[in-house]
Amino acid sequence: MSGIIYRISGSVVTANGVENANMYNVVRVGSAGLIGEIIKLNGDSAIVQVYEDTTGLRPGEPVENTNTQLSVLLGPGLIGSIFDGIQRPLDKIKAQSGDFITKGVNVEPLDTKRKWHFSPKAKKGDRVMAGGIIGEVDETSLINHKVMVPVGINGVVENIYTDDLTINDTVAEIKKADGSIVEVKLSQRWPVRSPRPVKSKLPPEIPLITGQRVIDTLFPVAKGGTAAVPGPFGSGKTVIQHQLSKWSDSEIVVYVGCGERGNEMTEILSTFPELQDPKSGKPLMDRTVLIANTSNMPVAAREASIYTGITIAEFYRDMGYSVALMADSTSRWAEALREISGRLEEMPGEEGYPAYLGRRVAEFYERAGRVEVLSGKIGSVTAIGAVSPPGGDTSEPVSQNTLRVTRVFWALDASLANARHFPSINWLNSYSLYGDELSKWYQENVGKDWPSIQKAVMAILQKEAEINDVVQLVGYDALPENEKMTLDIAKVIREDYLQQSAFDDVDTYTSMKKQYMMLKAVMQLSEAEASAVQRGVLVSDMQEIEAKQKIARMKYVKEADIEKYYKDIEGAISKIGSMKVRSE
Amino acid sequence: MSDIYYKSVKQITNVLLFVDGVKDAAYNEMVDIVLDDGRTITGQVLDTRDGLAIIQSFGETTGTNTSTTSVKLRGETAKIAVSREMLGRIFNGIGKPRDGGNPIYSDKMLDITGSAINPYSREEPSEFIQTGISSIDAMNTLVRGQKLPIFSASGMPHNKIAAQIARQAKILGESEEFAVVFGGIGINSEEANFFRREFESTGALSRAVMFLNLSSEPSMERIILPRLALTTAEYLAYEEDMHVLVILTDMTNYCEALREISAAREEVPGRRGYPGYMYTDLSSIYERAGKIKGRKGSITQIPILTMPGDDITHPIPDLTGYITEGQMVVSRELYRRGVYPNIDVLLSLSRLMNQGIGKGRTREDHRGVADQLFASYARGKELRNLIEIVGEEALSDNDRKYLHFADTYESKFLNQDYYEDRSIETTLALGWELLSDLPKVEMKRLKDEYIQKYGKWGSGSSAIEPKDAKSGKAEKKEKQGNTEKK
């Protein structure tokens, strides 16, 4: 017995008489078979959120319960794919329905025909636990896909195969304690709204190295950490997210384009296969999963896309990988929540958002973390969410609820963006709460003096802001020479270090070693200028010195040449010591 | 399908009709509302349930009543007949001819809501459109398939800018079929006439399709109009292989209409009374720009909106900016200084610029020149604020040069004639010329090789050289640059 549609209002459909209606069951709506999810039950009525456009749907059409929850199919073939918000591959949708996305398309998330070579890592008679690795598949040139025992299954391997298998084939049979035998397939399903279980959460102590100087130096995020990137339009949120997906040293990147521009997803699709992973030199697409639910695609699927993304991220984390999840933009996701909540005629909280917005945001970010997974390996999911506050004003509910739960805040600044200072991360308003936890790693892997250099840089930038307040009142010429010098060095830090072009072949990525050398050079310049000023040299005479010009070009110096270049700069800086004092 | 006329209208507000006893009205289905006097108003189903349909009327509900007014379901969602014959024609907000001609008959009926382009099928826009306007071409480049709105304000010459773009826009070295689809949303008749005359005088009218809803006409038609325009554009682009430029003005009127319906439906409002789903709704218009792999045509959109109270954080420009690939912001300050086109390049942005410029597209030094102009102009403007407090005397020599640069940049580079069509070479050469008034060492955004090749500083310290020698040298350099280009 199928249910009958009673009412249609936008993406929300009310159906009567749906059999076995349980909360969050997936249903097929109407004769076109649109995908929907039950989000409210009221007596015999099921209120369904439909993931496709409901135009043309009529009361009286049938509603079928699939008796499953909204879930994703997890298995080899995920990497390199591009899905919509409910894990339908866009290339298959294209093959079926053409260049425009039509309704009721029913496609398999993963290729069911492709054969993968399965190499077992367990043998008959082995005792295996949920999450344990029983075999491997080479998924891409970069990713070795671990086949895990599904959650909830413990027992003894009865049979295990070594063969070329499809995702629907059985790789092993496991005999449970009660004597029943369970077939383990090459793929498994997991409901998107439930976090995948882990053994324990670990403290974040390793930074996610992004190659972006302002982030790595001043506001680092830890592997397994959470970061928010709020900013008005045009401030470069998306460029930052793209840069992190390209250059961050996580092993896998899941990029969720949530309610954003279609052309941006196209840009990723056309550039990533050509770009190389900085570590391995392999194509970036070989470590990337894309989820694209653009702004004009159905709003309910946008709500689901974030969960689809993080579930896939958790799956690879469980194999022991470090995964970075980019969500651009969580504001669009929150707006989808608001729209659906409005259609349900729920009592609104702030600015029309549902009262449970804060809880949902917190639940999402809580799924990030560096963890010991069930198999005992260590994996991490780093969640980086863009926020698009209306008018760039972060006092609105989505920004505020996000800032409460994330530990890194990269405040994008419209005035910096307008002056084309990119990345436009404001160094005074941003923060990272991982500084202390990560400083040990930086000391061991970058340089003993890294934390002190980092503090000195921040101090100069703070001081600059204070001095600039004074300049507004009295003018630059009235400043004492040592303050002029501070402004001078701060300008070098801002323009020659913090500014970084995402579109320059060399400047787009800076290794920690190069960052360290660049900062060392700046600090040496600062010391040399300070002692020159003490001797009586005027700051205005140090404007066009060789050392400064060299530092300005340092960002364009290739990684391989950086040590030699650094020596050159040291030489140039030493000349400051012999600068003559201008006679009165 | 059915020929049933429902006479069971229970309740009427200024834009909504509640009809009882309707069994199977489809969501978004079109209806005809028939009045006593035989007048018919078009409407659409907004909410449907077993026994009740809520209908939004696209015309004035004056004269409707709950006793004799009847409603007929058309059995289909909103569609428009499209054909090549539409070129040169003018239609109203619901697609009926307003130029006295015959309606369009065609087998090709397209759903006006359209479907989302599969991101996988999209082709990355990368063809530079030369508009002949320096502030756009050099600083915020428009590319084919982009959606780049003009954020304007009341009393600003945004219509002139849009008309100039429509007149001058071309792809270098190509001559393909080009069409303009114009959507006038709630504009006054003078504005409508301006565009019409403009298209007539340039001969563009024969390859233009105009949809007009004047400010005196039903506001609900404004919801439909942009969708008619875009459906027509999609047909011309993807089936007739044309490159279509869509101009929609004024999107602010569209949003006002959206708010009106939302209020009538008693929905929970978002910011400033606009509905919470306005972002999604606007995206279903703006996202209908782009290029599709394997198809020849393209849709480039230039929506125009007026920012209420010049406020860029107002929900209309704000949500638009989050969807479109950049924005051109019109500045009142530049307007007062007599600069036309008064586009504030610092607040403006083209997100697809990098794909459209550089070697093989415009010129290798384009990015660097643009960045250097941005940075130098930003500094000059900053200093302008500073001297109001401390006076020009307090500035260093260097700073004074920047201050001067900001002035000449506005008067020579941004400012141009309504009929002046500058090639990208001219624009870039002008940029180098202006930059050469600044110290060469400060040109941090420019690569050395380009400074060598295109720079106009001369070899030594140019300040010592006599003036004539300097300019002679500069000319020579320019010629060299041009020949190398060829």
mmCIF file of C-alpha atoms in Angstrom, chain A residues 5-11 53-60 82 89-91 93-94 97-102 231-238 258-271 292 294-297 299 302 332 335 338-339 342-343 345-346 348 351-352 387-392 417-422 471-477 491-492 495-496 499 501 503-504 543-544 548-549 552-553 556, chain B residues 1 23-29 46-50 75-77 111 113-125 139-140 145-147 151 234 238 265 267-271 276-277 279-280 283-284 287-293 295 312-313 317-319 321-327 345-349 351-352 354-355 371 374-375 378-379 386 389-390 393-395 398 439 441-448 451:
data_model
loop_
_atom_site.group_PDB
_atom_site.id
_atom_site.type_symbol
_atom_site.label_atom_id
_atom_site.label_comp_id
_atom_site.label_asym_id
_atom_site.label_seq_id
_atom_site.Cartn_x
_atom_site.Cartn_y
_atom_site.Cartn_z
ATOM 1 C CA ILE A 5 -0.133 13.053 -1.631
ATOM 2 C CA TYR A 6 -2.427 15.392 0.218
ATOM 3 C CA ARG A 7 -0.641 18.722 -0.037
ATOM 4 C CA ILE A 8 2.297 20.316 -1.874
ATOM 5 C CA SER A 9 3.963 23.511 -0.762
ATOM 6 C CA GLY A 10 7.317 24.086 -2.397
ATOM 7 C CA SER A 11 9.739 21.353 -1.416
ATOM 8 C CA ASP A 53 11.784 20.241 -7.884
ATOM 9 C CA THR A 54 8.114 19.594 -7.107
ATOM 10 C CA THR A 55 6.675 21.601 -10.002
ATOM 11 C CA GLY A 56 3.869 19.668 -11.658
ATOM 12 C CA LEU A 57 3.262 17.323 -8.739
ATOM 13 C CA ARG A 58 -0.451 16.817 -7.920
ATOM 14 C CA PRO A 59 -2.405 15.792 -4.833
ATOM 15 C CA GLY A 60 -3.475 12.174 -5.242
ATOM 16 C CA ILE A 82 31.466 14.541 -8.543
ATOM 17 C CA PRO A 89 27.013 11.229 -9.770
ATOM 18 C CA LEU A 90 26.642 14.229 -12.050
ATOM 19 C CA ASP A 91 28.371 12.563 -14.975
ATOM 20 C CA ILE A 93 22.979 12.164 -14.576
ATOM 21 C CA LYS A 94 24.343 13.862 -17.669
ATOM 22 C CA SER A 97 19.218 13.279 -18.855
ATOM 23 C CA GLY A 98 21.486 15.573 -20.844
ATOM 24 C CA ASP A 99 22.994 18.935 -20.024
ATOM 25 C CA PHE A 100 20.187 19.997 -17.722
ATOM 26 C CA ILE A 101 19.267 18.172 -14.539
ATOM 27 C CA THR A 102 15.777 16.779 -14.894
ATOM 28 C CA GLY A 231 33.421 37.149 4.867
ATOM 29 C CA PRO A 232 31.281 39.317 2.647
ATOM 30 C CA PHE A 233 31.017 38.493 -1.035
ATOM 31 C CA GLY A 234 34.110 39.209 -3.050
ATOM 32 C CA SER A 235 36.423 38.825 -0.075
ATOM 33 C CA GLY A 236 37.893 35.600 -1.383
ATOM 34 C CA LYS A 237 36.236 32.832 0.650
ATOM 35 C CA THR A 238 36.021 30.540 -2.287
ATOM 36 C CA CYS A 258 26.780 23.893 -1.064
ATOM 37 C CA GLY A 259 24.405 26.315 -2.729
ATOM 38 C CA GLU A 260 27.151 28.153 -4.554
ATOM 39 C CA ARG A 261 27.914 29.043 -8.163
ATOM 40 C CA GLY A 262 27.859 26.491 -10.945
ATOM 41 C CA ASN A 263 30.846 28.014 -12.700
ATOM 42 C CA GLU A 264 32.949 27.611 -9.571
ATOM 43 C CA MET A 265 32.412 23.867 -9.550
ATOM 44 C CA THR A 266 33.300 23.840 -13.232
ATOM 45 C CA GLU A 267 36.509 25.630 -12.413
ATOM 46 C CA ILE A 268 37.463 22.903 -9.948
ATOM 47 C CA LEU A 269 36.465 20.238 -12.427
ATOM 48 C CA SER A 270 38.608 21.730 -15.148
ATOM 49 C CA THR A 271 41.646 22.707 -13.069
ATOM 50 C CA ALA A 292 28.155 20.028 -5.990
ATOM 51 C CA THR A 294 24.677 24.621 -6.779
ATOM 52 C CA SER A 295 22.346 27.403 -5.673
ATOM 53 C CA ASN A 296 19.722 26.662 -8.308
ATOM 54 C CA MET A 297 19.608 22.955 -7.582
ATOM 55 C CA VAL A 299 17.141 23.380 -1.773
ATOM 56 C CA ARG A 302 21.503 21.322 -0.353
ATOM 57 C CA ARG A 332 23.478 28.361 2.258
ATOM 58 C CA GLU A 335 19.238 28.983 4.659
ATOM 59 C CA ARG A 338 15.331 27.999 7.335
ATOM 60 C CA GLU A 339 13.356 27.542 4.154
ATOM 61 C CA GLY A 342 9.353 27.940 7.245
ATOM 62 C CA ARG A 343 7.400 25.547 5.041
ATOM 63 C CA GLU A 345 5.383 26.465 9.797
ATOM 64 C CA GLU A 346 7.693 25.994 12.745
ATOM 65 C CA PRO A 348 11.188 30.680 14.094
ATOM 66 C CA GLU A 351 16.051 36.043 11.815
ATOM 67 C CA GLY A 352 13.652 33.310 10.813
ATOM 68 C CA VAL A 387 30.178 31.450 6.132
ATOM 69 C CA SER A 388 28.519 34.132 4.030
ATOM 70 C CA PRO A 389 27.074 36.634 6.467
ATOM 71 C CA PRO A 390 24.573 39.097 4.991
ATOM 72 C CA GLY A 391 26.334 42.379 4.386
ATOM 73 C CA GLY A 392 29.501 40.923 5.886
ATOM 74 C CA ALA A 417 39.879 42.735 -0.599
ATOM 75 C CA ASN A 418 39.002 46.064 -2.178
ATOM 76 C CA ALA A 419 42.666 47.065 -2.027
ATOM 77 C CA ARG A 420 43.406 43.666 -3.606
ATOM 78 C CA HIS A 421 45.270 42.449 -0.551
ATOM 79 C CA PHE A 422 44.755 38.692 -0.810
ATOM 80 C CA VAL A 471 49.075 59.003 12.411
ATOM 81 C CA GLN A 472 45.439 59.773 11.714
ATOM 82 C CA LEU A 473 45.701 62.584 14.247
ATOM 83 C CA VAL A 474 49.173 64.042 13.908
ATOM 84 C CA GLY A 475 50.424 62.932 10.490
ATOM 85 C CA TYR A 476 53.284 60.659 9.574
ATOM 86 C CA ASP A 477 56.026 63.271 9.785
ATOM 87 C CA LYS A 491 54.533 47.212 5.542
ATOM 88 C CA VAL A 492 57.164 44.680 4.484
ATOM 89 C CA GLU A 495 52.961 43.373 1.361
ATOM 90 C CA ASP A 496 55.864 41.010 0.954
ATOM 91 C CA GLN A 499 50.015 38.989 0.604
ATOM 92 C CA SER A 501 48.857 35.479 -5.066
ATOM 93 C CA PHE A 503 47.353 32.868 -9.413
ATOM 94 C CA ASP A 504 51.156 33.018 -9.541
ATOM 95 C CA GLN A 543 63.205 53.010 1.589
ATOM 96 C CA GLU A 544 64.847 51.795 -1.571
ATOM 97 C CA LYS A 548 64.160 45.354 0.858
ATOM 98 C CA GLN A 549 63.838 44.954 -2.861
ATOM 99 C CA ALA A 552 59.957 41.857 -1.920
ATOM 100 C CA ARG A 553 60.891 39.431 -4.699
ATOM 101 C CA TYR A 556 58.562 34.556 -6.398
ATOM 102 C CA MET B 1 -6.748 18.921 -19.895
ATOM 103 C CA LYS B 23 -8.900 17.982 -6.334
ATOM 104 C CA ASP B 24 -5.708 17.770 -8.300
ATOM 105 C CA ALA B 25 -4.147 21.108 -9.089
ATOM 106 C CA ALA B 26 -0.473 20.566 -9.799
ATOM 107 C CA TYR B 27 2.092 22.586 -7.910
ATOM 108 C CA ASN B 28 3.088 25.612 -10.039
ATOM 109 C CA GLU B 29 0.325 24.818 -12.573
ATOM 110 C CA LEU B 46 1.313 28.288 -5.125
ATOM 111 C CA ASP B 47 0.059 25.677 -2.692
ATOM 112 C CA THR B 48 -2.155 22.742 -3.434
ATOM 113 C CA ARG B 49 -3.868 20.183 -1.298
ATOM 114 C CA ASP B 50 -6.768 17.846 -1.588
ATOM 115 C CA GLY B 75 -3.203 21.358 -16.973
ATOM 116 C CA GLU B 76 0.350 22.522 -17.521
ATOM 117 C CA THR B 77 3.038 24.563 -15.880
ATOM 118 C CA ASP B 111 9.028 25.421 -19.430
ATOM 119 C CA THR B 113 11.351 27.726 -14.767
ATOM 120 C CA GLY B 114 14.045 25.886 -16.703
ATOM 121 C CA SER B 115 16.285 23.240 -15.184
ATOM 122 C CA ALA B 116 19.626 23.668 -13.520
ATOM 123 C CA ILE B 117 22.583 23.164 -15.827
ATOM 124 C CA ASN B 118 24.469 20.103 -14.661
ATOM 125 C CA PRO B 119 27.763 21.488 -13.287
ATOM 126 C CA TYR B 120 29.435 18.597 -15.054
ATOM 127 C CA SER B 121 28.148 19.874 -18.409
ATOM 128 C CA ARG B 122 29.225 23.448 -17.897
ATOM 129 C CA GLU B 123 32.154 24.821 -19.778
ATOM 130 C CA GLU B 124 34.403 27.186 -17.931
ATOM 131 C CA PRO B 125 33.852 30.701 -19.298
ATOM 132 C CA MET B 139 40.153 46.099 -14.168
ATOM 133 C CA ASN B 140 37.107 43.840 -13.962
ATOM 134 C CA GLY B 145 29.021 33.108 -20.001
ATOM 135 C CA GLN B 146 29.485 35.299 -16.951
ATOM 136 C CA LYS B 147 26.809 36.961 -14.856
ATOM 137 C CA PHE B 151 24.963 47.715 -8.680
ATOM 138 C CA GLU B 234 18.438 29.650 -23.544
ATOM 139 C CA TYR B 238 21.639 26.448 -26.986
ATOM 140 C CA ARG B 265 1.103 34.521 1.877
ATOM 141 C CA GLU B 267 5.282 33.862 5.389
ATOM 142 C CA VAL B 268 7.887 34.371 8.085
ATOM 143 C CA PRO B 269 10.008 37.186 6.656
ATOM 144 C CA GLY B 270 13.796 37.198 6.520
ATOM 145 C CA ARG B 271 15.800 40.405 6.521
ATOM 146 C CA GLY B 276 13.987 33.781 3.489
ATOM 147 C CA TYR B 277 14.163 31.947 0.175
ATOM 148 C CA TYR B 279 18.671 33.740 -2.283
ATOM 149 C CA THR B 280 17.414 30.509 -3.804
ATOM 150 C CA SER B 283 19.869 32.035 -8.011
ATOM 151 C CA SER B 284 17.245 30.355 -10.181
ATOM 152 C CA GLU B 287 22.470 30.782 -12.534
ATOM 153 C CA ARG B 288 20.864 30.592 -15.944
ATOM 154 C CA ALA B 289 23.977 32.113 -17.438
ATOM 155 C CA GLY B 290 26.898 30.185 -18.771
ATOM 156 C CA LYS B 291 28.259 27.933 -21.438
ATOM 157 C CA ILE B 292 27.644 24.270 -22.046
ATOM 158 C CA LYS B 293 30.235 21.857 -23.341
ATOM 159 C CA ARG B 295 27.135 23.683 -27.620
ATOM 160 C CA ILE B 312 25.490 47.656 -0.669
ATOM 161 C CA THR B 313 24.615 45.564 2.398
ATOM 162 C CA PRO B 317 22.613 43.679 -3.717
ATOM 163 C CA ASP B 318 23.949 41.480 -0.940
ATOM 164 C CA LEU B 319 22.239 38.261 -2.062
ATOM 165 C CA GLY B 321 26.618 39.554 -4.999
ATOM 166 C CA TYR B 322 26.733 36.140 -3.370
ATOM 167 C CA ILE B 323 25.380 34.513 -6.528
ATOM 168 C CA THR B 324 26.848 36.494 -9.397
ATOM 169 C CA GLU B 325 30.429 36.270 -10.521
ATOM 170 C CA GLY B 326 31.368 39.707 -9.341
ATOM 171 C CA GLN B 327 29.724 43.097 -9.576
ATOM 172 C CA VAL B 345 36.792 49.806 -9.648
ATOM 173 C CA LEU B 346 37.843 49.084 -6.081
ATOM 174 C CA LEU B 347 34.407 47.915 -4.989
ATOM 175 C CA SER B 348 33.839 46.137 -8.278
ATOM 176 C CA LEU B 349 35.055 42.666 -9.040
ATOM 177 C CA ARG B 351 35.517 36.626 -10.468
ATOM 178 C CA LEU B 352 36.142 35.152 -13.869
ATOM 179 C CA ASN B 354 41.691 35.466 -14.509
ATOM 180 C CA GLN B 355 40.226 32.925 -16.873
ATOM 181 C CA ASP B 371 46.892 44.686 -9.843
ATOM 182 C CA PHE B 374 44.356 48.702 -8.156
ATOM 183 C CA ALA B 375 47.038 48.968 -5.495
ATOM 184 C CA ALA B 378 43.763 52.365 -3.514
ATOM 185 C CA ARG B 379 46.779 54.051 -1.953
ATOM 186 C CA LEU B 386 44.409 61.453 5.054
ATOM 187 C CA ILE B 389 43.014 65.688 8.322
ATOM 188 C CA VAL B 390 46.690 66.488 8.085
ATOM 189 C CA GLU B 393 52.034 69.399 3.140
ATOM 190 C CA ALA B 394 52.442 66.559 5.618
ATOM 191 C CA LEU B 395 52.821 64.031 2.803
ATOM 192 C CA ASN B 398 56.227 59.744 -2.876
ATOM 193 C CA PRO B 439 58.539 55.469 -8.918
ATOM 194 C CA VAL B 441 60.815 50.584 -7.581
ATOM 195 C CA GLU B 442 57.305 50.686 -6.168
ATOM 196 C CA MET B 443 55.921 48.523 -8.975
ATOM 197 C CA LYS B 444 55.832 45.378 -6.890
ATOM 198 C CA ARG B 445 52.928 43.785 -8.735
ATOM 199 C CA LEU B 446 54.642 43.950 -12.099
ATOM 200 C CA LYS B 447 57.153 41.435 -13.292
ATOM 201 C CA ASP B 448 60.539 42.840 -14.322
ATOM 202 C CA ILE B 451 58.433 46.505 -17.035
#
